[in-house]
PDB file of C-alpha atoms and ligand atoms in Angstrom:
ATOM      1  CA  UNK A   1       0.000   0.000   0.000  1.00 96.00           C
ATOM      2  CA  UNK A   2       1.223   3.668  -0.796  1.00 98.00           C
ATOM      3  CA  UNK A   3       1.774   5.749   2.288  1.00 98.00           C
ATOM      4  CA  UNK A   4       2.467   9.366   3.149  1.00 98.00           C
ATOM      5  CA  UNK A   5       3.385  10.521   6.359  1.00 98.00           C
ATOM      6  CA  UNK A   6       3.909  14.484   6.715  1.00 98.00           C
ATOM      7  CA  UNK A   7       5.082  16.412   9.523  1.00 98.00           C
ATOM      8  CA  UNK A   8       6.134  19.920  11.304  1.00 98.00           C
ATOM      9  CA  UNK A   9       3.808  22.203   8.846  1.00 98.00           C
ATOM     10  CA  UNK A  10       4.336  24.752  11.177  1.00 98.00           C
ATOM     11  CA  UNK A  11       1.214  26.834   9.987  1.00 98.00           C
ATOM     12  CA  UNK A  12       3.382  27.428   6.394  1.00 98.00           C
ATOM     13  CA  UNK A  13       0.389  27.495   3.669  1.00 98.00           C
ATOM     14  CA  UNK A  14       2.397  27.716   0.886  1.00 98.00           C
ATOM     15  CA  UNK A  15       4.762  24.804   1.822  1.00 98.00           C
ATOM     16  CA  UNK A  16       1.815  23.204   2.536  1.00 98.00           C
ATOM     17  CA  UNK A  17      -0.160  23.316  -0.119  1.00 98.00           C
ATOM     18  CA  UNK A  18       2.350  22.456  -2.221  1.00 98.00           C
ATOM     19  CA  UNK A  19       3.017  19.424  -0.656  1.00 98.00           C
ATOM     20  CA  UNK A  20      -0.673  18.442  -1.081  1.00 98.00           C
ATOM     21  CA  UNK A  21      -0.475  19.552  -4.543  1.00 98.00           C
ATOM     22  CA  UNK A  22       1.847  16.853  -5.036  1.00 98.00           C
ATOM     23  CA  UNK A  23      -0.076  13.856  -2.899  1.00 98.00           C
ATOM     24  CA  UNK A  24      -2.660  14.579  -5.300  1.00 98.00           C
ATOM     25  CA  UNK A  25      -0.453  13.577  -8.218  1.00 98.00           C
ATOM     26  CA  UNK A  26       1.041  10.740  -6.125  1.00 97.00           C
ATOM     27  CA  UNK A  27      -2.533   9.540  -4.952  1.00 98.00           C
ATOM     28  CA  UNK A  28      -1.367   7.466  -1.390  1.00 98.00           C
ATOM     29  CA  UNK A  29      -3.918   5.781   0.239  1.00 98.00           C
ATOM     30  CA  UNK A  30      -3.547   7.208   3.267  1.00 98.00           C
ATOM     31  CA  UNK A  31      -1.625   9.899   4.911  1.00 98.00           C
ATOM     32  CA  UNK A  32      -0.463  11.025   8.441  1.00 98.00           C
ATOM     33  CA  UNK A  33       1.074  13.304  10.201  1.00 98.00           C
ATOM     34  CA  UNK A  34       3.405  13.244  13.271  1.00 98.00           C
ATOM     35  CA  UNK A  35       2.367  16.804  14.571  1.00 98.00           C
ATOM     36  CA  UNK A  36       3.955  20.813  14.767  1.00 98.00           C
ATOM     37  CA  UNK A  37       0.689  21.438  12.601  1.00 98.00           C
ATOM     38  CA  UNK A  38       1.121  25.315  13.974  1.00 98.00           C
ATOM     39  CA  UNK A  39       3.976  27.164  15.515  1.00 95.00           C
ATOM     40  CA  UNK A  40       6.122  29.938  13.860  1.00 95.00           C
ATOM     41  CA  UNK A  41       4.465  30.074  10.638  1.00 97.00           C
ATOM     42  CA  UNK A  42       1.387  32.722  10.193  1.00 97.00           C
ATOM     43  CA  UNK A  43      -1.755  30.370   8.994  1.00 98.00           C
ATOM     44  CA  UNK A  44      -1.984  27.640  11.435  1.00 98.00           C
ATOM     45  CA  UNK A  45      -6.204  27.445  10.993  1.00 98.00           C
ATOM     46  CA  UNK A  46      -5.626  27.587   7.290  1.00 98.00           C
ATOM     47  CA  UNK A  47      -2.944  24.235   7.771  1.00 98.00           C
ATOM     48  CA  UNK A  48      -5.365  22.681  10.146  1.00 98.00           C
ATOM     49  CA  UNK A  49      -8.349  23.062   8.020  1.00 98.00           C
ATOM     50  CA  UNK A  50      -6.198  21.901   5.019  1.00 98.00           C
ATOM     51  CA  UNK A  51      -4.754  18.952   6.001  1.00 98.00           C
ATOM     52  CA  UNK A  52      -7.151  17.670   8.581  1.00 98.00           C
ATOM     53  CA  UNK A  53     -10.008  16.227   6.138  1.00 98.00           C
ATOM     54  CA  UNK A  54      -6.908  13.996   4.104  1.00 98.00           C
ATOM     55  CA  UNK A  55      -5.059  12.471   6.958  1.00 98.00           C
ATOM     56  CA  UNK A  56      -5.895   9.173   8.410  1.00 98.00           C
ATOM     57  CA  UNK A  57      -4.475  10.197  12.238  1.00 98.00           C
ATOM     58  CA  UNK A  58      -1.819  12.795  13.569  1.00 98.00           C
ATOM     59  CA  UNK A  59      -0.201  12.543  16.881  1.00 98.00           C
ATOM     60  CA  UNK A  60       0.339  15.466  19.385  1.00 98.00           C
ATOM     61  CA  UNK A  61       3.820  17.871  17.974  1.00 98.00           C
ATOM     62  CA  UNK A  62       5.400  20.231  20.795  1.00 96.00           C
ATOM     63  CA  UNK A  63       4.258  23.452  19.278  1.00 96.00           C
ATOM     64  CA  UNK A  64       0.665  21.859  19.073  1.00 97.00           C
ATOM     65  CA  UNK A  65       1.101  21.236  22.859  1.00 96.00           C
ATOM     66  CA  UNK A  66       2.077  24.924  23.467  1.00 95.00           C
ATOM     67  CA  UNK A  67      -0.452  26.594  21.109  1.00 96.00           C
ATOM     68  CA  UNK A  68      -3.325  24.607  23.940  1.00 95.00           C
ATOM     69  CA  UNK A  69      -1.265  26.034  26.756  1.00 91.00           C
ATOM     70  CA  UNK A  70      -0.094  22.533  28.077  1.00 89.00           C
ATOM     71  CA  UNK A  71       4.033  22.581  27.013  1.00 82.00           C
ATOM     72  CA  UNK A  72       5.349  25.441  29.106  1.00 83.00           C
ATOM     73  CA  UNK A  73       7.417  27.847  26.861  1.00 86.00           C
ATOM     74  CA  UNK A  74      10.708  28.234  28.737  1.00 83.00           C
ATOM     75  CA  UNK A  75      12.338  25.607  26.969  1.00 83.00           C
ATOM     76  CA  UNK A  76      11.649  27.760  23.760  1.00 88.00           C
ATOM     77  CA  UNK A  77      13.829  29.994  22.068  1.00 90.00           C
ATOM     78  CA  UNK A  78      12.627  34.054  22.458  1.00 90.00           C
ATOM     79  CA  UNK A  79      10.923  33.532  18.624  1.00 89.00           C
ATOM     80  CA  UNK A  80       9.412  30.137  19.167  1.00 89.00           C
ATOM     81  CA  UNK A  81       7.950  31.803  22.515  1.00 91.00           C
ATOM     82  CA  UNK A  82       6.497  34.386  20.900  1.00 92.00           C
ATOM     83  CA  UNK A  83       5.052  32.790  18.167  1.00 92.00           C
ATOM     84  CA  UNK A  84       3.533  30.487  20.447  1.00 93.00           C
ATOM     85  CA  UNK A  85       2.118  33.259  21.880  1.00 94.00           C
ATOM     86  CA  UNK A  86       0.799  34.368  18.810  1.00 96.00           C
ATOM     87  CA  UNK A  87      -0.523  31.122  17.531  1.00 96.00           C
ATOM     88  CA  UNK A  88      -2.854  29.951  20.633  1.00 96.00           C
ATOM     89  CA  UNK A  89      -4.350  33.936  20.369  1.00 96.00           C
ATOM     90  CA  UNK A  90      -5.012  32.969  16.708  1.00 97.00           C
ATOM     91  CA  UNK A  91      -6.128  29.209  17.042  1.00 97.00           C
ATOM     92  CA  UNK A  92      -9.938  28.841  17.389  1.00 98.00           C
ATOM     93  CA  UNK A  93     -12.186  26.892  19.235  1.00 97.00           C
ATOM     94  CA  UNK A  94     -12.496  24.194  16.718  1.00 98.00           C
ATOM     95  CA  UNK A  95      -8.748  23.834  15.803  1.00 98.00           C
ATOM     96  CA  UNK A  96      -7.961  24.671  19.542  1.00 98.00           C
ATOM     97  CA  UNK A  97      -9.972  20.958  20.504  1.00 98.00           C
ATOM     98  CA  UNK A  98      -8.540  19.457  17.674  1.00 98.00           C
ATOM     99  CA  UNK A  99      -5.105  19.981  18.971  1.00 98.00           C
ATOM    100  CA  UNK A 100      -6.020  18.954  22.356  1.00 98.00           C
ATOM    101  CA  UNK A 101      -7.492  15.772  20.977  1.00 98.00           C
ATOM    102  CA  UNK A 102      -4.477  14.255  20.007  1.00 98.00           C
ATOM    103  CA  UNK A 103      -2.290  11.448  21.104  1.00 98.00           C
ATOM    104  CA  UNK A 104       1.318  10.931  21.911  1.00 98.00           C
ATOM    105  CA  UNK A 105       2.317   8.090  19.671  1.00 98.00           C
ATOM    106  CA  UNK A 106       0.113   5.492  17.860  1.00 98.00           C
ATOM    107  CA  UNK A 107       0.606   2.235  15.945  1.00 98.00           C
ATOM    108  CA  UNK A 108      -0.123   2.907  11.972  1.00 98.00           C
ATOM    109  CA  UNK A 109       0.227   0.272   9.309  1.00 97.00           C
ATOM    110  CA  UNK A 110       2.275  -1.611  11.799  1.00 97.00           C
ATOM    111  CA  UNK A 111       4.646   1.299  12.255  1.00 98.00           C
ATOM    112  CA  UNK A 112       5.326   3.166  15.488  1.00 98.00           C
ATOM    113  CA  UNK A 113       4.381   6.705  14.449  1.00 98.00           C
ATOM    114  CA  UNK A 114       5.407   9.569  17.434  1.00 98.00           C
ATOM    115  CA  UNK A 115       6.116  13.068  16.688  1.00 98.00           C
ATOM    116  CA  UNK A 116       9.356  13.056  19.397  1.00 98.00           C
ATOM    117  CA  UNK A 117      10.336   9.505  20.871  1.00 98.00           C
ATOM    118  CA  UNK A 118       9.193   6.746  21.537  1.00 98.00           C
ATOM    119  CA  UNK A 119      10.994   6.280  24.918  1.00 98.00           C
ATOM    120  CA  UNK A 120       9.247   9.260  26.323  1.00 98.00           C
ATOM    121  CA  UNK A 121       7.161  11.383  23.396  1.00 98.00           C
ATOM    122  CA  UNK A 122       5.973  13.968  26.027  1.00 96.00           C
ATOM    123  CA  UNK A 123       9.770  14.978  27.114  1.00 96.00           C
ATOM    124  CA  UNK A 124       9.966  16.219  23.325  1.00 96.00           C
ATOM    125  CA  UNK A 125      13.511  14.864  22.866  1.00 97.00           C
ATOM    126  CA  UNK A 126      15.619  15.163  19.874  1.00 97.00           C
ATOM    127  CA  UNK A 127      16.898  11.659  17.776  1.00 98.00           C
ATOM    128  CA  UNK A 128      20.326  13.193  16.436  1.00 97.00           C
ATOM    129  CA  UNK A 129      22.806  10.755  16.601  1.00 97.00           C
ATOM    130  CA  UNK A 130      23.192   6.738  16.477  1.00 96.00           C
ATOM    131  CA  UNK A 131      23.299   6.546  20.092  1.00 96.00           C
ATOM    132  CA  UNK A 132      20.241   8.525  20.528  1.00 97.00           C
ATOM    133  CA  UNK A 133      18.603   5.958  18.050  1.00 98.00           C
ATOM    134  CA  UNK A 134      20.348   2.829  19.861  1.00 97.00           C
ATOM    135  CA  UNK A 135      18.217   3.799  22.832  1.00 97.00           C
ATOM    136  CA  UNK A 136      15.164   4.802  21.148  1.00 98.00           C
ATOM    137  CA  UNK A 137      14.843   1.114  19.190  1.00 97.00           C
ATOM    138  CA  UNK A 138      14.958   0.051  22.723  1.00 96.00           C
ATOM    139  CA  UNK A 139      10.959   1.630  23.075  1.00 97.00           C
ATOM    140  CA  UNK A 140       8.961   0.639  20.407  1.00 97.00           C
ATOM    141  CA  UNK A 141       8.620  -3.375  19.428  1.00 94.00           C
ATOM    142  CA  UNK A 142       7.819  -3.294  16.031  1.00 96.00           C
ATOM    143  CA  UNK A 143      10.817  -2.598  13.331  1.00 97.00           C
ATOM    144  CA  UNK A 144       9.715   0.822  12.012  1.00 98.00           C
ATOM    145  CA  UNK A 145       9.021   3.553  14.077  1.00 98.00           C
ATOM    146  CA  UNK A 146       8.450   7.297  11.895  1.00 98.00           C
ATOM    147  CA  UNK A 147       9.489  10.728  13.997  1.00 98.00           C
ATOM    148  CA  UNK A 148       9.416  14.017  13.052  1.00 98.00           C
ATOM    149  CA  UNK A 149      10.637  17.046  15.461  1.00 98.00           C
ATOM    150  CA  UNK A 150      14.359  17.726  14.268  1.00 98.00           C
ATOM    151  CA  UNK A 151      13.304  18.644  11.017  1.00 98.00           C
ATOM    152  CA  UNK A 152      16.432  16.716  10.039  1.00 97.00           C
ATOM    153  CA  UNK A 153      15.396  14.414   7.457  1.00 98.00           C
ATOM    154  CA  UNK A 154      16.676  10.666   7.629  1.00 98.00           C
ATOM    155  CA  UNK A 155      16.887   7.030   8.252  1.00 98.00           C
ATOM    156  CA  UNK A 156      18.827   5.539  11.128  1.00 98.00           C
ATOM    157  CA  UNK A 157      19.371   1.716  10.740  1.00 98.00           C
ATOM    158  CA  UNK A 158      19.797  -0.999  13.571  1.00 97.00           C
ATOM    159  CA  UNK A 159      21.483  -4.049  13.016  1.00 90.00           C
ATOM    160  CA  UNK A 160      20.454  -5.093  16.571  1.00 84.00           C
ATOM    161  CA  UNK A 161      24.125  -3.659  17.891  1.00 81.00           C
ATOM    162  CA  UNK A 162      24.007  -0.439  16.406  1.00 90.00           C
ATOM    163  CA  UNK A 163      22.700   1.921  14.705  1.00 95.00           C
ATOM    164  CA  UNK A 164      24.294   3.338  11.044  1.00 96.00           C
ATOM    165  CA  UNK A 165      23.191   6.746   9.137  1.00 97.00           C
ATOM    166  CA  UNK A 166      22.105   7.824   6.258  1.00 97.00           C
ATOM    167  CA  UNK A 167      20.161  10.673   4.199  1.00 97.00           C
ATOM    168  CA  UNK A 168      20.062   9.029   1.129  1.00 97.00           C
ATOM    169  CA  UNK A 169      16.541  10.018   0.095  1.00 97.00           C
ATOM    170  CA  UNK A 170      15.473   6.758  -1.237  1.00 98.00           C
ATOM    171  CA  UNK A 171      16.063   3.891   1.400  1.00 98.00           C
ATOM    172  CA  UNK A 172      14.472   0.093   0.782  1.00 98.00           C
ATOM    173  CA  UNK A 173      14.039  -1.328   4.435  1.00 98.00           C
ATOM    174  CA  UNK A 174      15.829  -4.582   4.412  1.00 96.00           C
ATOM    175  CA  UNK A 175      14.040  -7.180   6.546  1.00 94.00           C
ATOM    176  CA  UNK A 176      15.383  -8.380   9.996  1.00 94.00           C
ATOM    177  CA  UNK A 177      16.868  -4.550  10.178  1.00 97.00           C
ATOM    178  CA  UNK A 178      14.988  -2.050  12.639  1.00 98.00           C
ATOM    179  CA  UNK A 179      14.689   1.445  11.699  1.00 98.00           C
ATOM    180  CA  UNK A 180      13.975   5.189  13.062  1.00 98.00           C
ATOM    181  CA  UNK A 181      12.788   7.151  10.311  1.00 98.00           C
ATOM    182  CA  UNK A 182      12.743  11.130  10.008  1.00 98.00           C
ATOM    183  CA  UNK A 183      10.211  12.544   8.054  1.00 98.00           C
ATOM    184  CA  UNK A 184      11.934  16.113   7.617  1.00 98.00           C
ATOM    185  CA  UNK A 185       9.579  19.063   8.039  1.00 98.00           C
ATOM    186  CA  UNK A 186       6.989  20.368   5.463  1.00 98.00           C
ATOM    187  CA  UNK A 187       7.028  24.164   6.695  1.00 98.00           C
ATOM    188  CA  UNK A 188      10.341  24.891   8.290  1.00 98.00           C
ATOM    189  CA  UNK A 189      13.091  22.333   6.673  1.00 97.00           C
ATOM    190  CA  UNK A 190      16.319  22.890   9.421  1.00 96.00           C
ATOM    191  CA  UNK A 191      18.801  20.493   7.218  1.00 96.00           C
ATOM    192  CA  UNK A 192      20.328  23.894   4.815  1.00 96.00           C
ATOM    193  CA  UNK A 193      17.398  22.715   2.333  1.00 97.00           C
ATOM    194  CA  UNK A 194      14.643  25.012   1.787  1.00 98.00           C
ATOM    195  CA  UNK A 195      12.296  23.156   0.059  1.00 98.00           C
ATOM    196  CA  UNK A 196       9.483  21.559   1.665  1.00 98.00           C
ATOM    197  CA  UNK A 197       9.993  18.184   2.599  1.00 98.00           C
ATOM    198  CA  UNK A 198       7.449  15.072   3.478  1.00 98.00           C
ATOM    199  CA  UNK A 199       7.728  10.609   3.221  1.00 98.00           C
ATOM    200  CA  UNK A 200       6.625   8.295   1.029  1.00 98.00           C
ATOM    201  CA  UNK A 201       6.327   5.189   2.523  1.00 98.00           C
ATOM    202  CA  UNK A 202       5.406   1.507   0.352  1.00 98.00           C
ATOM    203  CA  UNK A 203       4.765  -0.815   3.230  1.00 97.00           C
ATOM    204  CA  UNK A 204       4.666  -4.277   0.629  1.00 97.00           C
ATOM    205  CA  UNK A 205       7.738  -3.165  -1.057  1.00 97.00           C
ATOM    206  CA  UNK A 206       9.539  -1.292   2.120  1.00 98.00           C
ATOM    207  CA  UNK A 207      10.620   1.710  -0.281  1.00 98.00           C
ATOM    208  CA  UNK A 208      10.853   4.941   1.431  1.00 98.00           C
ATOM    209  CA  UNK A 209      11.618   8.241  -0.466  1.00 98.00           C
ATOM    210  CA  UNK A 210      12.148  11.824   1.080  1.00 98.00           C
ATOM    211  CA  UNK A 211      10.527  13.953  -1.451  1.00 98.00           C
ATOM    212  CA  UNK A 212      11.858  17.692  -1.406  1.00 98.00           C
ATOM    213  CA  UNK A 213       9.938  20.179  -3.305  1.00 98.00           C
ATOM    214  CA  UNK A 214      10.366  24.045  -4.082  1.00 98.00           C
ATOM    215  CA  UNK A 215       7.530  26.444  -3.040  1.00 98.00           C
ATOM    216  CA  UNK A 216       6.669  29.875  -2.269  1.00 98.00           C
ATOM    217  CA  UNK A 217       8.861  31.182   0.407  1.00 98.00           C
ATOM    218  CA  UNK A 218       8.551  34.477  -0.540  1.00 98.00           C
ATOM    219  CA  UNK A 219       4.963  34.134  -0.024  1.00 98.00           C
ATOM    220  CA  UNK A 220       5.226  32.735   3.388  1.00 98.00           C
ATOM    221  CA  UNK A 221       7.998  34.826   4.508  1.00 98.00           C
ATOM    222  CA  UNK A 222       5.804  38.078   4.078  1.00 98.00           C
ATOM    223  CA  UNK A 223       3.057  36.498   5.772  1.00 98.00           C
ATOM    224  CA  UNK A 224       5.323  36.121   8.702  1.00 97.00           C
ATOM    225  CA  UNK A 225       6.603  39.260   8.939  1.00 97.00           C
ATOM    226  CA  UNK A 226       2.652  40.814   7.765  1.00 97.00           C
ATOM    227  CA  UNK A 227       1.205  38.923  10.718  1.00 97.00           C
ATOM    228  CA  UNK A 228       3.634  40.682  12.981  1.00 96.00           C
ATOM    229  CA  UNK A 229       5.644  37.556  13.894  1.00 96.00           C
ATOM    230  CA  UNK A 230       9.230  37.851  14.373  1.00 94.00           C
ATOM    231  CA  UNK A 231      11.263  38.549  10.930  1.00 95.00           C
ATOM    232  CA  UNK A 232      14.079  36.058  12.632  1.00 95.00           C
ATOM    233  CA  UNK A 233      10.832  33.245  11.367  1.00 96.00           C
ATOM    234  CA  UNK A 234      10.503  34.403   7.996  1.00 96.00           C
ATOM    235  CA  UNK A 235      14.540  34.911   7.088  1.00 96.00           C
ATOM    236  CA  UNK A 236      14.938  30.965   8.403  1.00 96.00           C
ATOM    237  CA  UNK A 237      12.739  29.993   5.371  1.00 97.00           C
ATOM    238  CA  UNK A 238      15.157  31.216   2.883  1.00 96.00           C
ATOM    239  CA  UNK A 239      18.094  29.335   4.489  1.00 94.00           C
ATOM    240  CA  UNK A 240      16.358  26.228   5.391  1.00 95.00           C
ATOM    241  CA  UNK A 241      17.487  26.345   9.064  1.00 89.00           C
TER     242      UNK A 241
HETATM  243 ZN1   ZN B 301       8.626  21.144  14.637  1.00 50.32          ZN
END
């Protein structure tokens, strides 16, 4: 079966639409995302009401947890804080209970599917390095688990001993291997990449690409700085960090 999974939107229309733009070509048959619908970008109601009606299930992102007041916003940066801020003034009702609705991590297609980690999803730590994903196969049971949060796109690999690297963007998962899988971030790509960035997942063939496509940053960037967010939020989009 064809799979998408999308994830940190970050309440960036253009990148967003975009992206859908191009499921519709690619026709999965079904889609999810692993959270961050809102935070830093300027049309998080617009993303919600966008993307909501075409996934199959989300899970709860950090800046979904702050936007409903529940993540406290010290371990933000001064930005992130303020377009928190921002965001859960902007949210409404509807979107607001949407948000709250959401769970930690879920089982999807046989894949563990958490916006964080599995080991503890509500601590909103980072998967960066091999170790990091040595410990993390440790919490899930199955041999696919699909994060999101670093905006770092990528595939760690476990060989049961270790775990190797890589960012090729087309992996095929080899059976017997376990693997932590990095979406990358539709709205606000960190990896020096601009363009927006979502999975594609065949779960009879175990193919996995990391699609990257170019949209309107310009268009998003002054919709940042129109909504009166901070211009730090809209220059990041150029640079893809
Ligand atoms: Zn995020």
């Amino acid at each position: 079966m064809k799979l998408a999974i999308v994830s940190d939107i970050h309440g960036n229309l253009e990148a967003l639409d975009t992206v859908l733009a191009d499921l519709e070509r690619r026709k999965p048959e079904a889609i999810f995302c692993l959270g961050d619908f809102v935070g830093y970008g300027a049309s998080p109601n617009e993303c919600i009401d966008r993307v909501r009606p075409l996934i199959e299930g989300a899970v709860m992102g950090n800046h979904d947890d702050a936007a409903i007041g529940r993540t406290a916003l010290e371990g933000f940066n001064h930005e992130a804080a303020r377009a928190a801020r921002w965001t859960t003034e902007a949210l409404t009702r509807e979107h607001h209970d949407y948000l709250a609705s959401l769970p930690m991590q879920l089982e999807w297609h046989g894949a563990r599917v958490v916006h964080a980690t599995p080991s503890e999803p509500e601590a909103w730590h980072y998967v960066l390095s091999p170790a990091e994903a040595d410990f993390e196969m440790l919490h899930f049971t199955g041999p696919l688990c699909f994060i999101g949060h670093s905006h770092y796109p990528g595939t760690f690999a476990s060989h049961g001993t270790r775990s190797l690297y890589t960012r090729q963007p087309k992996v095929t998962l080899e059976p017997g291997l376990r693997y932590i899988v990095n979406v990358g971030s539709v709205g606000q790509p960190r990896d020096g990449d601009p363009r927006a960035a979502y999975l594609t997942w065949d779960d009879a063939t175990g193919e996995l690409e990391h699609i990257r496509l170019e949209y309107d940053v310009e268009g998003a960037a002054a919709r940042i700085r129109a909504a009166g967010l901070p211009a730090f939020l809209a220059e990041r989009l150029r640079w893809g960090e």
